[in-house]
PDB file of C-alpha atoms in Angstrom:
ATOM      1  CA  ASN F   1       0.000   0.000   0.000  1.00  0.00           C
ATOM      2  CA  ALA F   2       1.235   3.474  -0.878  1.00  0.00           C
ATOM      3  CA  GLY F   3      -0.898   5.020   1.891  1.00  0.00           C
ATOM      4  CA  VAL F   4      -1.626   8.699   1.270  1.00  0.00           C
ATOM      5  CA  THR F   5       0.143  10.325  -1.662  1.00  0.00           C
ATOM      6  CA  GLN F   6       0.333  14.005  -2.540  1.00  0.00           C
ATOM      7  CA  THR F   7       1.589  15.876  -5.589  1.00  0.00           C
ATOM      8  CA  PRO F   8       3.420  18.110  -6.145  1.00  0.00           C
ATOM      9  CA  LYS F   9       5.940  18.181  -3.278  1.00  0.00           C
ATOM     10  CA  PHE F  10       6.939  21.762  -3.935  1.00  0.00           C
ATOM     11  CA  ARG F  11       5.380  24.600  -5.932  1.00  0.00           C
ATOM     12  CA  ILE F  12       5.928  28.309  -6.392  1.00  0.00           C
ATOM     13  CA  LEU F  13       2.939  30.331  -7.569  1.00  0.00           C
ATOM     14  CA  LYS F  14       2.595  33.941  -8.561  1.00  0.00           C
ATOM     15  CA  ILE F  15      -0.144  36.018  -6.974  1.00  0.00           C
ATOM     16  CA  GLY F  16      -3.425  35.446  -8.776  1.00  0.00           C
ATOM     17  CA  GLN F  17      -2.495  32.082 -10.261  1.00  0.00           C
ATOM     18  CA  SER F  18      -4.501  28.937  -9.580  1.00  0.00           C
ATOM     19  CA  MET F  19      -3.504  25.346  -8.974  1.00  0.00           C
ATOM     20  CA  THR F  20      -4.757  21.998  -7.763  1.00  0.00           C
ATOM     21  CA  LEU F  21      -3.045  19.974  -5.062  1.00  0.00           C
ATOM     22  CA  GLN F  22      -3.609  16.284  -5.625  1.00  0.00           C
ATOM     23  CA  CYS F  23      -4.249  13.743  -2.871  1.00  0.00           C
ATOM     24  CA  ALA F  24      -4.986  10.054  -3.150  1.00  0.00           C
ATOM     25  CA  GLN F  25      -5.252   7.177  -0.676  1.00  0.00           C
ATOM     26  CA  ASP F  26      -5.403   3.433  -1.258  1.00  0.00           C
ATOM     27  CA  MET F  27      -6.620   2.336   2.172  1.00  0.00           C
ATOM     28  CA  ASN F  28     -10.332   2.567   1.322  1.00  0.00           C
ATOM     29  CA  HIS F  29     -10.808   5.240   3.970  1.00  0.00           C
ATOM     30  CA  ASN F  30     -14.072   7.141   3.997  1.00  0.00           C
ATOM     31  CA  TYR F  31     -12.739  10.212   5.763  1.00  0.00           C
ATOM     32  CA  MET F  32     -10.281  12.585   4.130  1.00  0.00           C
ATOM     33  CA  TYR F  33      -8.919  15.946   5.274  1.00  0.00           C
ATOM     34  CA  TRP F  34      -6.916  18.903   4.067  1.00  0.00           C
ATOM     35  CA  TYR F  35      -4.787  20.821   6.575  1.00  0.00           C
ATOM     36  CA  ARG F  36      -2.361  23.675   6.339  1.00  0.00           C
ATOM     37  CA  GLN F  37       0.583  24.056   8.693  1.00  0.00           C
ATOM     38  CA  ASP F  38       2.223  27.416   9.257  1.00  0.00           C
ATOM     39  CA  PRO F  39       5.400  27.922  11.330  1.00  0.00           C
ATOM     40  CA  GLY F  40       4.656  28.102  15.054  1.00  0.00           C
ATOM     41  CA  MET F  41       0.990  27.258  14.537  1.00  0.00           C
ATOM     42  CA  GLY F  42      -1.053  24.134  14.902  1.00  0.00           C
ATOM     43  CA  LEU F  43      -2.482  22.336  11.906  1.00  0.00           C
ATOM     44  CA  LYS F  44      -5.603  24.071  10.632  1.00  0.00           C
ATOM     45  CA  LEU F  45      -8.407  22.141   8.930  1.00  0.00           C
ATOM     46  CA  ILE F  46      -9.337  23.563   5.525  1.00  0.00           C
ATOM     47  CA  TYR F  47     -11.907  21.073   4.233  1.00  0.00           C
ATOM     48  CA  TYR F  48     -12.893  17.523   4.963  1.00  0.00           C
ATOM     49  CA  SER F  49     -14.969  14.762   3.400  1.00  0.00           C
ATOM     50  CA  VAL F  50     -16.855  11.882   4.988  1.00  0.00           C
ATOM     51  CA  GLY F  51     -17.286   9.985   1.740  1.00  0.00           C
ATOM     52  CA  ALA F  52     -17.515  10.297  -2.034  1.00  0.00           C
ATOM     53  CA  GLY F  53     -19.730  13.216  -3.013  1.00  0.00           C
ATOM     54  CA  ILE F  54     -19.745  14.767   0.472  1.00  0.00           C
ATOM     55  CA  THR F  55     -17.488  17.647   1.508  1.00  0.00           C
ATOM     56  CA  ASP F  56     -17.637  20.249   4.254  1.00  0.00           C
ATOM     57  CA  LYS F  57     -15.761  23.320   5.384  1.00  0.00           C
ATOM     58  CA  GLY F  58     -13.230  23.265   8.154  1.00  0.00           C
ATOM     59  CA  GLU F  59     -11.793  26.136  10.152  1.00  0.00           C
ATOM     60  CA  VAL F  60     -10.053  28.026   7.296  1.00  0.00           C
ATOM     61  CA  PRO F  61     -11.845  27.312   3.968  1.00  0.00           C
ATOM     62  CA  ASN F  62     -11.653  30.757   2.349  1.00  0.00           C
ATOM     63  CA  GLY F  63      -9.708  30.764  -0.912  1.00  0.00           C
ATOM     64  CA  TYR F  64      -9.954  26.993  -1.371  1.00  0.00           C
ATOM     65  CA  ASN F  65     -12.296  24.471  -2.929  1.00  0.00           C
ATOM     66  CA  VAL F  66     -12.462  20.691  -2.895  1.00  0.00           C
ATOM     67  CA  SER F  67     -14.256  17.847  -4.603  1.00  0.00           C
ATOM     68  CA  ARG F  68     -14.605  14.143  -3.805  1.00  0.00           C
ATOM     69  CA  SER F  69     -15.801  12.222  -6.818  1.00  0.00           C
ATOM     70  CA  THR F  70     -14.217   8.933  -5.720  1.00  0.00           C
ATOM     71  CA  THR F  71     -13.273   7.350  -2.394  1.00  0.00           C
ATOM     72  CA  GLU F  72      -9.585   7.500  -3.352  1.00  0.00           C
ATOM     73  CA  ASP F  73      -9.102  11.092  -4.505  1.00  0.00           C
ATOM     74  CA  PHE F  74      -9.546  14.414  -2.721  1.00  0.00           C
ATOM     75  CA  PRO F  75      -8.018  17.322  -4.678  1.00  0.00           C
ATOM     76  CA  LEU F  76      -7.685  20.820  -3.201  1.00  0.00           C
ATOM     77  CA  ARG F  77      -8.100  23.777  -5.542  1.00  0.00           C
ATOM     78  CA  LEU F  78      -6.546  27.186  -4.900  1.00  0.00           C
ATOM     79  CA  GLU F  79      -8.113  29.998  -6.868  1.00  0.00           C
ATOM     80  CA  LEU F  80      -6.423  33.390  -7.167  1.00  0.00           C
ATOM     81  CA  ALA F  81      -3.427  32.533  -4.990  1.00  0.00           C
ATOM     82  CA  ALA F  82      -2.426  35.062  -2.326  1.00  0.00           C
ATOM     83  CA  PRO F  83       0.775  35.343  -0.223  1.00  0.00           C
ATOM     84  CA  SER F  84      -1.291  34.350   2.850  1.00  0.00           C
ATOM     85  CA  GLN F  85      -1.667  30.908   1.277  1.00  0.00           C
ATOM     86  CA  THR F  86       2.066  30.254   1.526  1.00  0.00           C
ATOM     87  CA  SER F  87       2.149  27.192   3.750  1.00  0.00           C
ATOM     88  CA  VAL F  88       2.708  23.458   3.939  1.00  0.00           C
ATOM     89  CA  TYR F  89      -0.410  21.527   2.964  1.00  0.00           C
ATOM     90  CA  PHE F  90      -1.105  18.053   4.305  1.00  0.00           C
ATOM     91  CA  CYS F  91      -3.756  15.654   3.155  1.00  0.00           C
ATOM     92  CA  ALA F  92      -4.870  12.968   5.604  1.00  0.00           C
ATOM     93  CA  SER F  93      -7.318  10.092   5.738  1.00  0.00           C
ATOM     94  CA  SER F  94      -8.928   7.923   8.391  1.00  0.00           C
ATOM     95  CA  TYR F  95     -11.205   4.898   8.511  1.00  0.00           C
ATOM     96  CA  SER F  96     -13.762   6.822  10.535  1.00  0.00           C
ATOM     97  CA  GLU F  97     -13.998   9.889  12.709  1.00  0.00           C
ATOM     98  CA  GLY F  98     -13.584   9.880  16.448  1.00  0.00           C
ATOM     99  CA  GLY F  99     -10.926   7.643  17.882  1.00  0.00           C
ATOM    100  CA  ARG F 100      -9.348   6.566  14.659  1.00  0.00           C
ATOM    101  CA  GLU F 101      -5.888   7.834  13.816  1.00  0.00           C
ATOM    102  CA  GLN F 102      -5.345   9.938  10.740  1.00  0.00           C
ATOM    103  CA  TYR F 103      -2.751   8.946   8.156  1.00  0.00           C
ATOM    104  CA  PHE F 104      -0.923  11.834   6.536  1.00  0.00           C
ATOM    105  CA  GLY F 105       0.560  12.349   3.117  1.00  0.00           C
ATOM    106  CA  PRO F 106       4.095  13.761   2.765  1.00  0.00           C
ATOM    107  CA  GLY F 107       2.879  17.325   2.243  1.00  0.00           C
ATOM    108  CA  THR F 108       3.091  20.035  -0.419  1.00  0.00           C
ATOM    109  CA  ARG F 109       5.221  23.107   0.253  1.00  0.00           C
ATOM    110  CA  LEU F 110       3.590  26.043  -1.501  1.00  0.00           C
ATOM    111  CA  THR F 111       5.065  29.522  -1.862  1.00  0.00           C
ATOM    112  CA  VAL F 112       3.023  32.374  -3.311  1.00  0.00           C
ATOM    113  CA  THR F 113       5.056  35.434  -4.393  1.00  0.00           C
TER     114      THR F 113
ATOM    115  CA  GLY Z   1     -12.769  29.550  22.036  1.00  0.00           C
ATOM    116  CA  GLN Z   2     -10.866  26.321  21.622  1.00  0.00           C
ATOM    117  CA  ASN Z   3      -7.290  26.201  22.779  1.00  0.00           C
ATOM    118  CA  ILE Z   4      -4.483  23.679  23.054  1.00  0.00           C
ATOM    119  CA  ASP Z   5      -1.330  24.693  24.944  1.00  0.00           C
ATOM    120  CA  GLN Z   6       2.002  22.925  24.951  1.00  0.00           C
ATOM    121  CA  PRO Z   7       5.563  24.162  25.476  1.00  0.00           C
ATOM    122  CA  THR Z   8       7.289  25.482  22.384  1.00  0.00           C
ATOM    123  CA  GLU Z   9      10.607  23.735  22.910  1.00  0.00           C
ATOM    124  CA  MET Z  10      12.257  21.301  25.311  1.00  0.00           C
ATOM    125  CA  THR Z  11      15.782  19.923  25.583  1.00  0.00           C
ATOM    126  CA  ALA Z  12      16.745  16.552  27.045  1.00  0.00           C
ATOM    127  CA  THR Z  13      19.735  14.231  27.170  1.00  0.00           C
ATOM    128  CA  GLU Z  14      20.093  10.941  25.346  1.00  0.00           C
ATOM    129  CA  GLY Z  15      19.071   8.062  27.603  1.00  0.00           C
ATOM    130  CA  ALA Z  16      17.011  10.279  29.916  1.00  0.00           C
ATOM    131  CA  ILE Z  17      13.246  10.683  30.405  1.00  0.00           C
ATOM    132  CA  VAL Z  18      11.195  13.677  29.264  1.00  0.00           C
ATOM    133  CA  GLN Z  19       7.575  14.646  29.875  1.00  0.00           C
ATOM    134  CA  ILE Z  20       5.743  16.893  27.399  1.00  0.00           C
ATOM    135  CA  ASN Z  21       2.609  18.501  28.782  1.00  0.00           C
ATOM    136  CA  CYS Z  22      -0.557  19.522  26.963  1.00  0.00           C
ATOM    137  CA  THR Z  23      -3.521  21.436  28.373  1.00  0.00           C
ATOM    138  CA  TYR Z  24      -6.715  21.955  26.450  1.00  0.00           C
ATOM    139  CA  GLN Z  25     -10.004  23.830  26.431  1.00  0.00           C
ATOM    140  CA  THR Z  26     -12.356  22.596  23.726  1.00  0.00           C
ATOM    141  CA  SER Z  27     -16.057  22.456  22.939  1.00  0.00           C
ATOM    142  CA  GLY Z  28     -16.608  18.822  23.719  1.00  0.00           C
ATOM    143  CA  PHE Z  29     -14.104  16.010  24.026  1.00  0.00           C
ATOM    144  CA  ASN Z  30     -13.863  12.828  22.027  1.00  0.00           C
ATOM    145  CA  GLY Z  31     -10.309  11.867  22.748  1.00  0.00           C
ATOM    146  CA  LEU Z  32      -6.767  13.205  22.701  1.00  0.00           C
ATOM    147  CA  PHE Z  33      -4.063  12.264  20.238  1.00  0.00           C
ATOM    148  CA  TRP Z  34      -0.287  12.599  20.236  1.00  0.00           C
ATOM    149  CA  TYR Z  35       1.598  12.710  16.936  1.00  0.00           C
ATOM    150  CA  GLN Z  36       5.300  12.857  16.169  1.00  0.00           C
ATOM    151  CA  GLN Z  37       6.586  15.041  13.346  1.00  0.00           C
ATOM    152  CA  HIS Z  38      10.197  15.021  12.197  1.00  0.00           C
ATOM    153  CA  ALA Z  39      11.407  18.173  10.472  1.00  0.00           C
ATOM    154  CA  GLY Z  40      10.157  18.371   6.899  1.00  0.00           C
ATOM    155  CA  GLU Z  41       7.982  15.293   7.259  1.00  0.00           C
ATOM    156  CA  ALA Z  42       4.347  14.437   7.904  1.00  0.00           C
ATOM    157  CA  PRO Z  43       2.898  13.810  11.378  1.00  0.00           C
ATOM    158  CA  THR Z  44       2.696  10.163  12.434  1.00  0.00           C
ATOM    159  CA  PHE Z  45       0.376   8.764  15.087  1.00  0.00           C
ATOM    160  CA  LEU Z  46       1.779   7.930  18.517  1.00  0.00           C
ATOM    161  CA  SER Z  47      -1.116   7.492  20.936  1.00  0.00           C
ATOM    162  CA  TYR Z  48      -4.798   8.015  21.681  1.00  0.00           C
ATOM    163  CA  ASN Z  49      -6.460   8.537  25.079  1.00  0.00           C
ATOM    164  CA  VAL Z  50     -10.188   8.853  25.656  1.00  0.00           C
ATOM    165  CA  LEU Z  51     -10.425   7.628  29.267  1.00  0.00           C
ATOM    166  CA  ASP Z  52      -8.477   8.918  32.258  1.00  0.00           C
ATOM    167  CA  GLY Z  53      -5.245   7.175  33.003  1.00  0.00           C
ATOM    168  CA  LEU Z  54      -2.000   6.042  31.505  1.00  0.00           C
ATOM    169  CA  GLU Z  55      -1.546   4.256  28.169  1.00  0.00           C
ATOM    170  CA  GLU Z  56       1.844   2.618  27.683  1.00  0.00           C
ATOM    171  CA  LYS Z  57       3.344   1.703  24.349  1.00  0.00           C
ATOM    172  CA  GLY Z  58       6.977   0.688  24.490  1.00  0.00           C
ATOM    173  CA  ARG Z  59       9.191   3.661  25.382  1.00  0.00           C
ATOM    174  CA  PHE Z  60       6.263   6.060  25.017  1.00  0.00           C
ATOM    175  CA  SER Z  61       3.391   6.566  27.464  1.00  0.00           C
ATOM    176  CA  SER Z  62       0.498   9.021  27.388  1.00  0.00           C
ATOM    177  CA  PHE Z  63      -1.609  10.180  30.312  1.00  0.00           C
ATOM    178  CA  LEU Z  64      -4.996  11.887  30.374  1.00  0.00           C
ATOM    179  CA  SER Z  65      -7.009  13.714  33.035  1.00  0.00           C
ATOM    180  CA  ARG Z  66     -10.289  14.884  31.538  1.00  0.00           C
ATOM    181  CA  SER Z  67     -11.350  16.776  34.674  1.00  0.00           C
ATOM    182  CA  LYS Z  68      -8.159  18.844  34.531  1.00  0.00           C
ATOM    183  CA  GLY Z  69      -8.047  19.205  30.731  1.00  0.00           C
ATOM    184  CA  TYR Z  70      -4.523  17.837  30.855  1.00  0.00           C
ATOM    185  CA  SER Z  71      -2.386  15.254  29.140  1.00  0.00           C
ATOM    186  CA  TYR Z  72       1.265  14.400  28.984  1.00  0.00           C
ATOM    187  CA  LEU Z  73       3.489  12.329  26.747  1.00  0.00           C
ATOM    188  CA  LEU Z  74       6.328  10.537  28.504  1.00  0.00           C
ATOM    189  CA  LEU Z  75       9.343   9.417  26.522  1.00  0.00           C
ATOM    190  CA  LYS Z  76      11.807   7.057  28.203  1.00  0.00           C
ATOM    191  CA  GLU Z  77      15.340   6.004  27.253  1.00  0.00           C
ATOM    192  CA  LEU Z  78      15.614   8.880  24.842  1.00  0.00           C
ATOM    193  CA  GLN Z  79      17.368   8.269  21.544  1.00  0.00           C
ATOM    194  CA  MET Z  80      18.728  10.800  19.075  1.00  0.00           C
ATOM    195  CA  LYS Z  81      16.016   9.770  16.615  1.00  0.00           C
ATOM    196  CA  ASP Z  82      13.407  11.072  19.084  1.00  0.00           C
ATOM    197  CA  SER Z  83      14.430  14.613  18.143  1.00  0.00           C
ATOM    198  CA  ALA Z  84      11.202  15.860  16.563  1.00  0.00           C
ATOM    199  CA  SER Z  85       8.120  17.936  17.221  1.00  0.00           C
ATOM    200  CA  TYR Z  86       5.348  16.374  19.273  1.00  0.00           C
ATOM    201  CA  LEU Z  87       1.829  17.493  18.465  1.00  0.00           C
ATOM    202  CA  CYS Z  88      -1.114  17.286  20.846  1.00  0.00           C
ATOM    203  CA  ALA Z  89      -4.587  17.226  19.251  1.00  0.00           C
ATOM    204  CA  VAL Z  90      -8.071  16.993  20.750  1.00  0.00           C
ATOM    205  CA  SER Z  91     -11.122  15.607  18.982  1.00  0.00           C
ATOM    206  CA  ASP Z  92     -13.936  18.066  19.697  1.00  0.00           C
ATOM    207  CA  SER Z  93     -17.719  17.641  19.819  1.00  0.00           C
ATOM    208  CA  ASN Z  94     -17.825  17.477  16.000  1.00  0.00           C
ATOM    209  CA  TYR Z  95     -14.995  14.915  15.919  1.00  0.00           C
ATOM    210  CA  GLN Z  96     -12.708  17.486  14.327  1.00  0.00           C
ATOM    211  CA  LEU Z  97      -9.125  17.621  15.560  1.00  0.00           C
ATOM    212  CA  ILE Z  98      -7.964  20.817  17.257  1.00  0.00           C
ATOM    213  CA  TRP Z  99      -4.172  20.922  17.143  1.00  0.00           C
ATOM    214  CA  GLY Z 100      -1.592  22.432  19.422  1.00  0.00           C
ATOM    215  CA  ALA Z 101       1.372  24.235  17.867  1.00  0.00           C
ATOM    216  CA  GLY Z 102       3.685  21.385  18.825  1.00  0.00           C
ATOM    217  CA  THR Z 103       6.659  20.955  21.134  1.00  0.00           C
ATOM    218  CA  LYS Z 104      10.070  20.782  19.508  1.00  0.00           C
ATOM    219  CA  LEU Z 105      12.165  18.253  21.418  1.00  0.00           C
ATOM    220  CA  ILE Z 106      15.936  18.557  21.116  1.00  0.00           C
ATOM    221  CA  ILE Z 107      18.000  15.580  22.252  1.00  0.00           C
ATOM    222  CA  LYS Z 108      21.631  16.183  23.221  1.00  0.00           C
ATOM    223  CA  PRO Z 109      24.268  13.449  23.440  1.00  0.00           C
TER     224      PRO Z 109
END
């Protein structure tokens, strides 16, 4: 099993550009999450999904969009990139909510200049 | 508001024991997680506590007191590879994880 995979690993965007961060998992997990991690701050939840076709906003959804057309894939779309979106983005998945651990992808380091 | 507090940085000696504390105030409680994160890498799961008491897993143990809103992670027989950040996270009433900023643990020979 590859677990949770993310692409790209690194990306530099200019202000106003758009991009999609890819995330896929092969563990047949229903729950998937997108977080951002800024220096000195805890992980912040951007969006999450409880199954194919179902997505919901987390704590910091502004400037982002997601879709979940399959159980495996959960892409994150950035529209009109801003410097405030410079961060490390982690995708994670879990079998269920509650007491189940989350498995994280390796992360995407995004810089917006 | 929801808040997770843990020390920013700690230093310990190889072979010693270190305790990393975490206090929390959240809307609801459905368990507390500890994750390890090496620099430049993703977080990996260490432990989960939902009932009061101590959970032991090899060199690592985690303790929870729900009445005090308090947890600690105990690392024994420290090794250089334990140098990492340790993240405390609480599952709130909506089963969403609220994360602390992490404690950077530096191990010295």
